Short mmCIF file of C-alpha atoms in Angstrom, two decimals:
data_model
loop_
_atom_site.label_atom_id
_atom_site.label_comp_id
_atom_site.label_asym_id
_atom_site.label_seq_id
_atom_site.Cartn_x
_atom_site.Cartn_y
_atom_site.Cartn_z
CA MET A 1 36.67 -20.21 -108.53
CA CYS A 2 39.19 -18.84 -106.01
CA SER A 3 42.57 -20.42 -105.56
CA LEU A 4 43.23 -22.35 -102.38
CA ARG A 5 46.99 -22.58 -102.93
CA PRO A 6 48.95 -21.88 -99.69
CA LEU A 7 50.84 -18.60 -99.66
CA PHE A 8 53.77 -19.71 -97.49
CA LEU A 9 55.03 -22.82 -95.76
CA ALA A 10 54.57 -22.55 -91.99
CA ALA A 11 57.85 -23.91 -90.71
CA ALA A 12 57.29 -23.22 -87.03
CA TRP A 13 53.73 -24.47 -86.88
CA LEU A 14 54.41 -27.45 -89.15
CA CYS A 15 56.93 -28.48 -86.49
CA LEU A 16 54.24 -28.10 -83.83
CA ALA A 17 51.79 -30.18 -85.86
CA ALA A 18 54.43 -32.88 -86.27
CA SER A 19 54.85 -33.02 -82.52
CA ALA A 20 51.11 -33.46 -81.95
CA GLN A 21 51.56 -37.20 -81.43
CA LEU A 22 52.78 -36.92 -77.84
CA ASP A 23 54.49 -39.77 -76.03
CA ALA A 24 52.71 -41.77 -73.40
CA THR A 25 54.01 -39.59 -70.55
CA HIS A 26 51.70 -36.83 -71.88
CA GLU A 27 48.57 -38.98 -71.84
CA ASN A 28 46.66 -37.42 -68.96
CA TYR A 29 43.21 -37.67 -67.44
CA ILE A 30 40.73 -35.27 -65.86
CA ARG A 31 40.28 -35.40 -62.09
CA TRP A 32 36.66 -34.48 -61.41
CA VAL A 33 36.29 -32.40 -58.26
CA ASN A 34 33.45 -31.09 -56.09
CA CYS A 35 32.29 -27.86 -57.71
CA SER A 36 31.11 -26.43 -54.38
CA GLU A 37 34.69 -26.63 -53.14
CA ASN A 38 36.13 -25.05 -56.29
CA ILE A 39 34.11 -21.86 -56.77
CA PRO A 40 35.53 -19.33 -59.24
CA SER A 41 36.66 -16.11 -57.59
CA THR A 42 34.87 -13.97 -60.18
CA LEU A 43 31.46 -15.66 -59.82
CA ASP A 44 28.45 -13.58 -58.79
CA ARG A 45 27.39 -15.56 -55.74
CA THR A 46 24.12 -13.70 -55.18
CA GLY A 47 21.35 -16.22 -54.48
CA VAL A 48 23.47 -19.27 -55.37
CA ASP A 49 22.73 -22.44 -53.35
CA PHE A 50 26.14 -24.15 -53.44
CA ALA A 51 24.72 -27.21 -51.69
CA ASN A 52 22.40 -27.86 -54.65
CA LEU A 53 24.27 -26.93 -57.80
CA PRO A 54 22.80 -27.94 -61.20
CA SER A 55 23.64 -31.54 -62.11
CA GLU A 56 24.92 -30.54 -65.58
CA LEU A 57 27.80 -28.52 -64.05
CA HIS A 58 31.02 -30.54 -63.75
CA CYS A 59 34.36 -29.23 -62.46
CA GLY A 60 37.73 -30.75 -63.13
CA GLN A 61 41.48 -30.48 -63.12
CA ILE A 62 44.09 -31.88 -65.43
CA SER A 63 47.88 -32.05 -64.97
CA VAL A 64 49.91 -31.25 -68.07
CA PRO A 65 53.55 -30.54 -68.90
CA MET A 66 54.71 -27.00 -68.28
CA ASP A 67 57.07 -27.46 -71.25
CA TYR A 68 55.74 -29.93 -73.81
CA ALA A 69 59.22 -30.41 -75.26
CA ARG A 70 60.29 -32.22 -72.08
CA PRO A 71 58.95 -35.35 -70.37
CA GLN A 72 56.35 -34.65 -67.74
CA ASP A 73 57.71 -35.06 -64.22
CA PRO A 74 57.16 -33.36 -60.84
CA ASN A 75 59.39 -30.43 -61.94
CA ASN A 76 57.62 -30.05 -65.29
CA THR A 77 53.94 -30.23 -64.36
CA ILE A 78 51.22 -27.64 -63.92
CA THR A 79 47.52 -28.13 -63.15
CA LEU A 80 44.77 -26.59 -65.26
CA SER A 81 41.23 -25.88 -64.09
CA LEU A 82 38.21 -26.54 -66.28
CA ALA A 83 34.44 -26.72 -66.00
CA MET A 84 31.89 -28.32 -68.27
CA ILE A 85 28.20 -28.23 -69.04
CA ARG A 86 27.25 -31.88 -69.67
CA PRO A 87 23.71 -32.62 -70.91
CA PRO A 88 22.37 -36.18 -70.78
CA ARG A 89 22.93 -36.96 -74.47
CA PRO A 90 25.58 -34.67 -75.94
CA ASN A 91 26.19 -34.50 -79.68
CA GLY A 92 29.93 -33.97 -79.30
CA VAL A 93 32.07 -31.49 -77.42
CA LEU A 94 32.30 -27.72 -77.87
CA PHE A 95 35.39 -25.93 -76.57
CA VAL A 96 34.80 -22.24 -75.74
CA ASN A 97 37.59 -19.68 -75.40
CA THR A 98 36.33 -16.19 -74.56
CA GLY A 99 39.64 -14.56 -75.35
CA GLY A 100 42.74 -12.97 -73.85
CA SER A 101 43.11 -13.67 -70.18
CA ASP A 102 39.35 -13.72 -69.52
CA PRO A 103 38.32 -16.31 -66.94
CA GLY A 104 36.89 -19.41 -68.58
CA VAL A 105 35.66 -21.69 -65.81
CA VAL A 106 33.29 -19.06 -64.43
CA VAL A 107 31.42 -18.94 -67.75
CA ALA A 108 30.36 -22.59 -67.31
CA TRP A 109 29.02 -21.67 -63.88
CA GLU A 110 27.13 -18.71 -65.34
CA VAL A 111 25.54 -20.98 -67.94
CA ALA A 112 24.55 -23.59 -65.34
CA LEU A 113 23.13 -20.93 -62.98
CA ASN A 114 21.21 -19.15 -65.77
CA GLN A 115 23.28 -16.00 -65.26
CA THR A 116 23.77 -15.76 -69.01
CA ALA A 117 21.59 -16.65 -72.00
CA MET A 118 24.43 -16.55 -74.53
CA PHE A 119 24.69 -20.31 -74.92
CA SER A 120 21.00 -21.20 -75.12
CA GLY A 121 20.53 -23.79 -77.85
CA LEU A 122 24.12 -25.06 -77.36
CA SER A 123 24.28 -25.96 -73.67
CA ASN A 124 21.64 -28.69 -74.09
CA TYR A 125 23.20 -29.95 -77.34
CA TYR A 126 26.94 -30.31 -76.61
CA ASP A 127 29.29 -31.15 -73.83
CA MET A 128 30.68 -27.62 -73.39
CA MET A 129 34.21 -27.22 -72.03
CA PHE A 130 35.54 -23.98 -70.53
CA MET A 131 39.17 -23.77 -69.35
CA ASP A 132 41.07 -21.14 -67.45
CA ILE A 133 44.05 -20.52 -69.73
CA ARG A 134 47.39 -21.57 -68.21
CA GLY A 135 48.82 -18.75 -66.13
CA THR A 136 45.41 -17.38 -65.11
CA TYR A 137 42.84 -17.88 -62.33
CA GLY A 138 42.57 -21.57 -61.45
CA SER A 139 45.23 -22.73 -63.94
CA ASN A 140 48.57 -22.14 -62.23
CA PRO A 141 48.20 -18.34 -62.07
CA ILE A 142 51.39 -16.37 -62.61
CA SER A 143 52.21 -13.25 -60.68
CA LEU A 144 54.47 -10.18 -60.40
CA SER A 145 55.18 -7.18 -58.23
CA LEU A 146 52.68 -4.49 -59.18
CA ASP A 147 55.43 -1.94 -58.57
CA ALA A 148 57.16 -3.29 -61.67
CA ALA A 149 53.97 -2.83 -63.67
CA ALA A 150 53.46 0.69 -62.34
CA ALA A 151 57.03 1.56 -63.38
CA LEU A 152 56.23 1.18 -67.10
CA PRO A 153 56.35 4.70 -68.58
CA SER A 154 52.93 6.33 -68.99
CA THR A 155 53.93 8.37 -72.04
CA TYR A 156 54.46 7.09 -75.55
CA PRO A 157 58.12 7.22 -76.72
CA GLN A 158 58.87 10.04 -79.15
CA ASN A 159 62.28 8.81 -80.23
CA GLU A 160 64.57 5.79 -80.02
CA SER A 161 66.08 6.97 -76.74
CA ASP A 162 62.62 7.09 -75.16
CA PHE A 163 61.95 3.63 -76.59
CA ASN A 164 65.09 2.19 -75.02
CA ILE A 165 64.00 3.56 -71.64
CA PHE A 166 60.63 1.85 -72.09
CA LYS A 167 62.36 -1.38 -73.17
CA GLN A 168 64.43 -1.40 -69.97
CA ALA A 169 61.28 -0.94 -67.87
CA SER A 170 59.63 -3.74 -69.85
CA ALA A 171 62.57 -6.05 -69.17
CA ALA A 172 62.21 -5.35 -65.43
CA PHE A 173 58.47 -5.96 -65.75
CA PHE A 174 59.04 -9.44 -67.15
CA GLN A 175 61.81 -10.20 -64.69
CA SER A 176 59.25 -9.56 -61.94
CA TRP A 177 56.92 -12.13 -63.53
CA ILE A 178 59.79 -14.59 -63.66
CA ASP A 179 60.79 -13.97 -60.05
CA ASN A 180 57.27 -14.18 -58.62
CA SER A 181 55.82 -17.13 -60.56
CA SER A 182 56.14 -20.87 -60.16
CA PRO A 183 57.14 -23.45 -61.18
CA PRO A 184 60.45 -21.84 -62.15
CA GLY A 185 60.47 -21.13 -65.88
CA ILE A 186 56.69 -20.99 -66.31
CA ILE A 187 56.68 -17.53 -67.92
CA GLN A 188 58.39 -18.94 -71.00
CA PHE A 189 55.58 -21.46 -71.49
CA VAL A 190 52.31 -19.54 -71.37
CA SER A 191 51.92 -18.73 -75.07
CA THR A 192 49.46 -20.08 -77.63
CA LYS A 193 51.62 -23.03 -78.71
CA GLU A 194 51.30 -24.43 -75.18
CA VAL A 195 47.60 -23.56 -74.91
CA VAL A 196 46.72 -25.55 -78.04
CA GLN A 197 48.59 -28.53 -76.62
CA ASP A 198 46.53 -28.13 -73.41
CA TYR A 199 43.37 -28.27 -75.47
CA GLU A 200 44.56 -31.43 -77.18
CA GLN A 201 45.27 -33.08 -73.82
CA ILE A 202 41.73 -32.30 -72.68
CA ARG A 203 40.28 -33.65 -75.93
CA LYS A 204 42.10 -36.93 -75.48
CA ALA A 205 41.12 -37.14 -71.81
CA LEU A 206 37.44 -36.66 -72.78
CA GLY A 207 37.71 -39.31 -75.49
CA TYR A 208 36.32 -37.27 -78.38
CA SER A 209 37.81 -37.76 -81.86
CA LYS A 210 36.98 -34.19 -82.87
CA VAL A 211 36.22 -30.91 -81.14
CA HIS A 212 33.95 -28.05 -82.13
CA PHE A 213 35.21 -24.63 -81.12
CA LEU A 214 33.81 -21.19 -80.39
CA GLY A 215 36.66 -18.71 -80.24
CA GLU A 216 36.08 -15.08 -79.28
CA SER A 217 38.61 -12.26 -79.67
CA TYR A 218 42.07 -13.69 -78.85
CA GLY A 219 40.34 -17.05 -78.55
CA THR A 220 40.04 -16.95 -82.35
CA TYR A 221 43.84 -16.90 -82.63
CA ARG A 222 44.07 -19.92 -80.36
CA ALA A 223 41.35 -21.74 -82.31
CA GLN A 224 43.17 -21.14 -85.61
CA LYS A 225 46.46 -22.38 -84.19
CA TYR A 226 44.76 -25.48 -82.79
CA ALA A 227 43.29 -26.18 -86.22
CA LEU A 228 46.71 -25.90 -87.85
CA ALA A 229 48.41 -28.03 -85.21
CA PHE A 230 45.76 -30.77 -85.08
CA PRO A 231 43.89 -30.70 -88.41
CA ASP A 232 42.39 -34.18 -87.97
CA ARG A 233 40.61 -33.05 -84.78
CA VAL A 234 38.75 -30.08 -86.28
CA GLY A 235 34.96 -30.11 -86.22
CA TYR A 236 32.85 -26.96 -86.54
CA PHE A 237 34.85 -23.83 -85.70
CA ALA A 238 33.28 -20.38 -85.29
CA LEU A 239 35.62 -17.38 -84.86
CA ASP A 240 34.02 -14.19 -83.52
CA ALA A 241 36.01 -10.93 -83.64
CA GLY A 242 39.03 -12.49 -85.28
CA VAL A 243 42.67 -11.94 -84.38
CA PRO A 244 44.79 -12.93 -87.40
CA TYR A 245 48.11 -14.69 -87.68
CA GLY A 246 50.56 -13.67 -90.41
CA MET A 247 49.35 -10.07 -90.65
CA THR A 248 52.19 -7.61 -90.06
CA LEU A 249 52.17 -5.55 -86.89
CA PHE A 250 52.16 -2.42 -88.99
CA ASP A 251 49.03 -3.48 -90.86
CA ARG A 252 47.34 -4.55 -87.64
CA ALA A 253 48.12 -1.19 -86.06
CA GLN A 254 46.91 0.73 -89.09
CA ALA A 255 43.64 -1.17 -88.90
CA HIS A 256 43.41 -0.21 -85.22
CA VAL A 257 43.80 3.46 -86.14
CA SER A 258 40.98 3.12 -88.67
CA SER A 259 38.70 1.22 -86.31
CA GLY A 260 39.22 3.76 -83.53
CA ASN A 261 38.33 6.58 -85.89
CA ARG A 262 35.23 4.76 -87.08
CA ALA A 263 34.13 4.10 -83.51
CA LEU A 264 34.51 7.79 -82.72
CA LEU A 265 32.30 8.67 -85.69
CA ARG A 266 29.78 6.14 -84.44
CA ALA A 267 29.67 7.97 -81.12
CA ASP A 268 29.08 11.15 -83.11
CA ALA A 269 26.26 9.46 -85.04
CA TYR A 270 24.71 8.29 -81.76
CA CYS A 271 24.87 11.87 -80.47
CA GLN A 272 23.04 13.19 -83.50
CA ASN A 273 20.37 10.52 -83.15
CA HIS A 274 19.73 11.24 -79.44
CA PRO A 275 18.74 14.75 -78.27
CA SER A 276 19.86 13.85 -74.75
CA CYS A 277 23.50 13.95 -75.92
CA PRO A 278 25.17 17.07 -74.41
CA PHE A 279 26.70 17.90 -77.82
CA HIS A 280 23.56 17.28 -79.88
CA SER A 281 22.91 20.94 -80.69
CA GLU A 282 26.44 21.39 -82.01
CA GLY A 283 25.76 19.18 -85.02
CA VAL A 284 27.69 16.54 -86.93
CA GLY A 285 31.36 16.37 -86.01
CA SER A 286 30.93 17.69 -82.48
CA ILE A 287 32.33 14.55 -80.83
CA PRO A 288 35.60 14.35 -82.85
CA LYS A 289 35.97 18.10 -82.25
CA ALA A 290 35.59 17.62 -78.51
CA VAL A 291 38.07 14.75 -78.43
CA HIS A 292 40.67 16.67 -80.43
CA SER A 293 40.25 19.65 -78.12
CA ILE A 294 40.82 17.49 -75.02
CA PHE A 295 43.92 15.83 -76.54
CA ALA A 296 45.39 19.11 -77.82
CA SER A 297 45.18 20.85 -74.44
CA PRO A 298 44.05 18.56 -71.61
CA PRO A 299 41.59 20.59 -69.53
CA CYS A 300 41.74 18.27 -66.49
CA SER A 301 41.98 20.00 -63.12
CA GLU A 302 44.91 17.67 -62.29
CA PRO A 303 47.75 17.00 -64.77
CA VAL A 304 47.03 13.94 -66.93
CA PRO A 305 49.31 12.66 -69.76
CA VAL A 306 47.69 12.88 -73.19
CA GLN A 307 48.42 9.18 -73.76
CA GLN A 308 46.39 8.28 -70.69
CA LEU A 309 43.45 10.29 -72.02
CA GLN A 310 43.79 8.61 -75.42
CA GLN A 311 43.77 5.19 -73.81
CA ALA A 312 40.76 6.17 -71.70
CA VAL A 313 38.70 7.25 -74.73
CA LEU A 314 39.65 4.11 -76.66
CA ALA A 315 38.71 1.97 -73.65
CA MET A 316 35.32 3.65 -73.43
CA LEU A 317 34.74 3.05 -77.13
CA GLY A 318 35.32 -0.63 -76.41
CA ASN A 319 33.92 -0.84 -72.87
CA GLY A 320 34.49 -4.58 -72.48
CA GLY A 321 32.77 -5.32 -75.78
CA LEU A 322 29.63 -3.18 -75.50
CA PRO A 323 30.47 0.52 -76.02
CA ASP A 324 28.56 2.81 -73.67
CA PHE A 325 28.17 5.95 -75.79
CA PRO A 326 26.10 7.88 -73.23
CA LEU A 327 28.81 7.39 -70.62
CA LEU A 328 31.51 8.45 -73.08
CA LEU A 329 29.62 11.56 -74.21
CA ASN A 330 28.95 12.71 -70.68
CA GLY A 331 32.58 11.99 -69.83
CA LEU A 332 33.77 14.20 -72.66
CA LYS A 333 31.49 17.01 -71.51
CA ASP A 334 32.75 16.69 -67.95
CA ALA A 335 36.37 16.72 -69.17
CA LEU A 336 35.85 19.91 -71.12
CA ASN A 337 34.61 21.42 -67.87
CA GLY A 338 37.78 20.31 -66.07
CA ASN A 339 36.56 17.04 -64.54
CA CYS A 340 38.29 14.08 -66.21
CA SER A 341 37.33 11.52 -63.59
CA THR A 342 34.49 10.00 -65.67
CA LEU A 343 36.80 9.49 -68.64
CA LEU A 344 39.64 8.08 -66.60
CA GLY A 345 37.47 5.85 -64.41
CA ASN A 346 38.85 4.24 -61.30
CA ASP A 347 40.35 1.01 -62.59
CA THR A 348 42.77 -0.49 -60.10
CA LEU A 349 45.97 -2.09 -61.35
CA THR A 350 45.79 -5.85 -60.66
CA VAL A 351 47.64 -8.93 -61.81
CA GLU A 352 44.46 -10.05 -63.63
CA SER A 353 44.27 -6.75 -65.56
CA ILE A 354 47.74 -7.16 -67.10
CA VAL A 355 48.34 -10.92 -67.22
CA ALA A 356 47.36 -10.95 -70.92
CA ILE A 357 50.67 -9.28 -71.72
CA PRO A 358 52.95 -12.26 -70.97
CA LEU A 359 50.37 -14.61 -72.47
CA GLU A 360 50.58 -12.85 -75.82
CA CYS A 361 54.17 -11.65 -76.01
CA GLY A 362 55.50 -15.05 -77.02
CA ASP A 363 53.09 -15.41 -79.94
CA ILE A 364 54.45 -12.96 -82.51
CA GLY A 365 57.65 -11.11 -83.35
CA TRP A 366 58.17 -7.64 -81.94
CA LEU A 367 59.65 -4.87 -84.04
CA LEU A 368 62.00 -2.00 -83.20
CA PHE A 369 60.83 1.51 -82.42
CA SER A 370 58.17 2.86 -84.73
CA CYS A 371 56.47 6.25 -84.81
CA ILE A 372 53.09 5.03 -86.10
CA GLY A 373 51.32 6.52 -83.09
CA MET A 374 49.42 5.23 -80.12
CA THR A 375 47.20 2.23 -80.81
CA THR A 376 46.37 -0.85 -78.77
CA THR A 377 48.54 -2.95 -81.10
CA TRP A 378 51.55 -0.66 -80.73
CA SER A 379 51.03 -0.31 -76.97
CA LEU A 380 51.23 -4.09 -76.68
CA GLN A 381 54.42 -4.04 -78.72
CA LEU A 382 55.87 -1.54 -76.29
CA ALA A 383 54.88 -3.65 -73.29
CA CYS A 384 56.50 -6.69 -74.92
CA SER A 385 59.68 -4.87 -75.97
CA GLY A 386 61.63 -6.38 -73.07
CA TRP A 387 60.34 -9.96 -73.55
CA PRO A 388 63.41 -12.11 -72.76
CA PHE A 389 62.47 -15.24 -74.67
CA THR A 390 62.31 -16.29 -78.32
CA GLU A 391 58.92 -15.55 -79.80
CA ALA A 392 57.09 -17.68 -82.32
CA THR A 393 57.70 -17.14 -86.03
CA GLU A 394 54.54 -15.88 -87.69
CA THR A 395 53.51 -17.34 -91.05
CA ASN A 396 50.68 -17.01 -93.54
CA GLU A 397 49.85 -20.70 -93.73
CA LEU A 398 46.56 -21.56 -95.40
CA ASN A 399 43.88 -22.85 -93.07
CA PRO A 400 42.13 -25.56 -95.12
CA HIS A 401 39.09 -25.94 -92.86
CA LYS A 402 35.55 -24.73 -93.40
CA MET A 403 34.85 -22.22 -90.62
CA LEU A 404 32.43 -19.43 -89.75
CA LEU A 405 34.01 -15.99 -89.31
CA VAL A 406 32.03 -13.26 -87.54
CA THR A 407 32.86 -9.55 -87.29
CA ALA A 408 31.20 -6.21 -86.57
CA ASP A 409 31.72 -3.24 -88.88
CA PHE A 410 32.58 -0.88 -86.00
CA ASP A 411 34.50 -3.10 -83.60
CA ALA A 412 37.10 -0.82 -82.01
CA THR A 413 38.96 -3.66 -80.26
CA ALA A 414 39.45 -6.22 -83.04
CA PRO A 415 39.19 -4.20 -86.25
CA THR A 416 36.93 -5.73 -88.85
CA GLU A 417 39.88 -5.62 -91.28
CA TRP A 418 41.48 -8.36 -89.18
CA THR A 419 38.64 -10.79 -89.85
CA SER A 420 38.58 -9.85 -93.54
CA TYR A 421 42.30 -10.70 -93.65
CA ILE A 422 41.62 -14.13 -92.18
CA TRP A 423 38.81 -14.72 -94.66
CA GLU A 424 40.68 -13.50 -97.73
CA LYS A 425 44.18 -14.77 -96.98
CA GLN A 426 43.88 -17.89 -94.83
CA ALA A 427 40.48 -19.45 -94.16
CA ARG A 428 39.28 -19.28 -97.74
CA LYS A 429 36.74 -22.07 -97.47
CA SER A 430 34.89 -20.15 -94.76
CA ALA A 431 31.81 -17.98 -94.68
CA LEU A 432 31.94 -14.39 -93.42
CA VAL A 433 29.21 -12.92 -91.22
CA VAL A 434 29.27 -9.12 -90.84
CA ARG A 435 27.14 -7.58 -88.12
CA HIS A 436 26.24 -4.00 -88.96
CA GLY A 437 26.81 -2.37 -85.62
CA ASP A 438 29.19 -1.68 -82.80
CA GLY A 439 31.00 -3.62 -80.12
CA HIS A 440 33.45 -6.43 -79.72
CA VAL A 441 32.37 -10.11 -79.89
CA SER A 442 28.93 -10.28 -81.49
CA PHE A 443 28.09 -13.56 -79.70
CA GLN A 444 27.49 -11.69 -76.45
CA LEU A 445 24.39 -10.19 -78.11
CA PRO A 446 22.22 -13.36 -78.08
CA ASN A 447 19.26 -11.89 -79.97
CA GLN A 448 21.30 -10.61 -82.89
CA PRO A 449 20.95 -12.48 -86.23
CA SER A 450 24.72 -12.99 -86.22
CA SER A 451 24.51 -14.97 -82.98
CA MET A 452 21.68 -17.10 -84.28
CA ILE A 453 23.69 -17.83 -87.44
CA THR A 454 26.68 -18.79 -85.27
CA LYS A 455 24.63 -21.20 -83.23
CA ASP A 456 23.09 -22.80 -86.32
CA PHE A 457 26.55 -23.40 -87.75
CA LEU A 458 27.92 -24.80 -84.51
CA ARG A 459 25.04 -27.28 -84.35
CA THR A 460 24.98 -28.33 -88.00
CA GLY A 461 28.30 -27.44 -89.61
CA VAL A 462 26.38 -26.01 -92.58
CA LEU A 463 27.65 -22.64 -93.77
CA PRO A 464 24.92 -19.98 -94.05
CA LYS A 465 23.73 -18.78 -97.43
CA PRO A 466 24.55 -15.25 -98.62
CA ARG A 467 22.21 -12.49 -97.47
CA ASN A 468 22.27 -8.72 -97.06
CA GLU A 469 20.01 -7.31 -94.35
CA THR A 470 19.84 -4.29 -92.07
CA LEU A 471 21.62 -5.95 -89.15
CA VAL A 472 23.78 -8.52 -90.90
CA SER A 473 25.38 -9.51 -94.20
CA VAL A 474 26.65 -13.01 -95.02
CA TYR A 475 29.25 -13.86 -97.64
CA SER A 476 30.05 -17.29 -99.02
CA PRO A 477 33.63 -18.38 -99.71
CA CYS A 478 35.28 -16.44 -102.56
CA MET A 479 32.69 -13.62 -102.61
CA HIS A 480 33.82 -10.00 -102.30
CA ARG A 481 32.91 -8.16 -99.13
CA ALA A 482 31.16 -4.81 -99.57
CA PRO A 483 32.96 -1.73 -98.25
CA ILE A 484 32.54 -0.86 -94.56
CA PRO A 485 29.43 1.34 -94.46
CA ASP A 486 29.32 5.02 -93.60
CA PRO A 487 29.23 5.24 -89.77
CA TYR A 488 26.40 7.74 -89.98
CA LYS A 489 24.17 5.54 -92.18
CA VAL A 490 23.96 2.52 -89.86
CA GLN A 491 21.42 2.61 -87.07
CA THR A 492 22.59 3.29 -83.52
CA GLY A 493 21.29 2.23 -80.17
CA ALA A 494 20.68 -1.12 -78.48
CA ALA A 495 19.90 -2.89 -81.78
CA ALA A 496 23.38 -2.00 -82.97
CA GLY A 497 24.98 -3.17 -79.72
CA ASP A 498 26.25 0.23 -78.65
CA VAL A 499 24.41 1.20 -75.47
CA ALA A 500 25.48 -0.78 -72.44
CA SER A 501 23.77 1.68 -70.08
CA GLU A 502 20.27 1.41 -71.58
#
């Protein structure tokens, strides 16, 4: 039997849990508003009859403290936007956080308008609550001058002097957020410790004694912190593509290096399984060879920093959760012929594309210059190097709750090692579901066994039994996870979640 003894005391988050009993000035209510007058900016409006919206869609706003350590008053109040799917006879409430700075409210609309099938089997079972995280979209969005964002160096620092230059640019970047956002001081209060308090305010306003929670990507971090802060309110929690707390930045970055390499080998495996791949005739290893050639001597017709090419390849391997290997492979071929436009894409710098940076900088400590190399984890550290406020102290506190943890072997965005860390070090009473395939957030693949297992758990609270199948393996608490499989020995294609273009 495995030990469930806590590894460390969580001083910072124990203080947060102790403050969970808020005074009466923080007891707020939801103001229900006309959905047709509060349409999310990111909604696909094609064919939508806004005069006859589905009756189960409900839109609301709630006013909460900007800073929960101070009494709520006109100078310490922000308004959050939320939307719910409310069936006639709900069996509780399910909070959904899709991660990072992703819009939340629009997902409720997509469910109500049948624009997504992801939540079938849940939307008629629970009250489902989706919130725009504070600082984003309809929840007091923060802003900055895009010139300050564009001024961040595009090359990775090679020494401490380079790092200090980057740190100065980062400080100016955050000062721009501070200068362009309101209420004054809001930038200091957009981290996870505030977000979990926001969730608690919504729970109380809805009148539920417990919440169930589906957290995806960075939403898993928020779900874990909510569970630690408000343990008596925890129902059935499913964490998909986990982001751990307590894991060192170095270990997180090393896992990112490994996951990026695995994803590249998966692209190579896809190429060998599909004769249409432009590198197919060159045999195994042709894709890593092409990537190394491009990085070693960028062949682009216009000068492009190597770091920008590295970021572009990593982004394509992730592709918003569903890697598009055909697009990547054709992009590599084009790049070798001097045309890097497919690889680089045409993404425009917007506030929405970078707002996740201030949301996450206050959550964990940031180290001094390191030469580990370019990874998403280390790039975020660089962006946060000029963060002017005190960040949270990370701990390895044991999470005593029974949860469902879901990961994919070849997730390039949230390395599968991160979820294993959560399962082995913190959430030891939980079951682990491993999808054998590619992509980030398995739940967006509704027909996958992993998604069906997740829905069953969210409805029943019963952990799944161990199994080992082609598309999924399930481990009970205290079992040992099998090694990550050979990237070439797991099937590729749509069944593995790796072809967004087919």
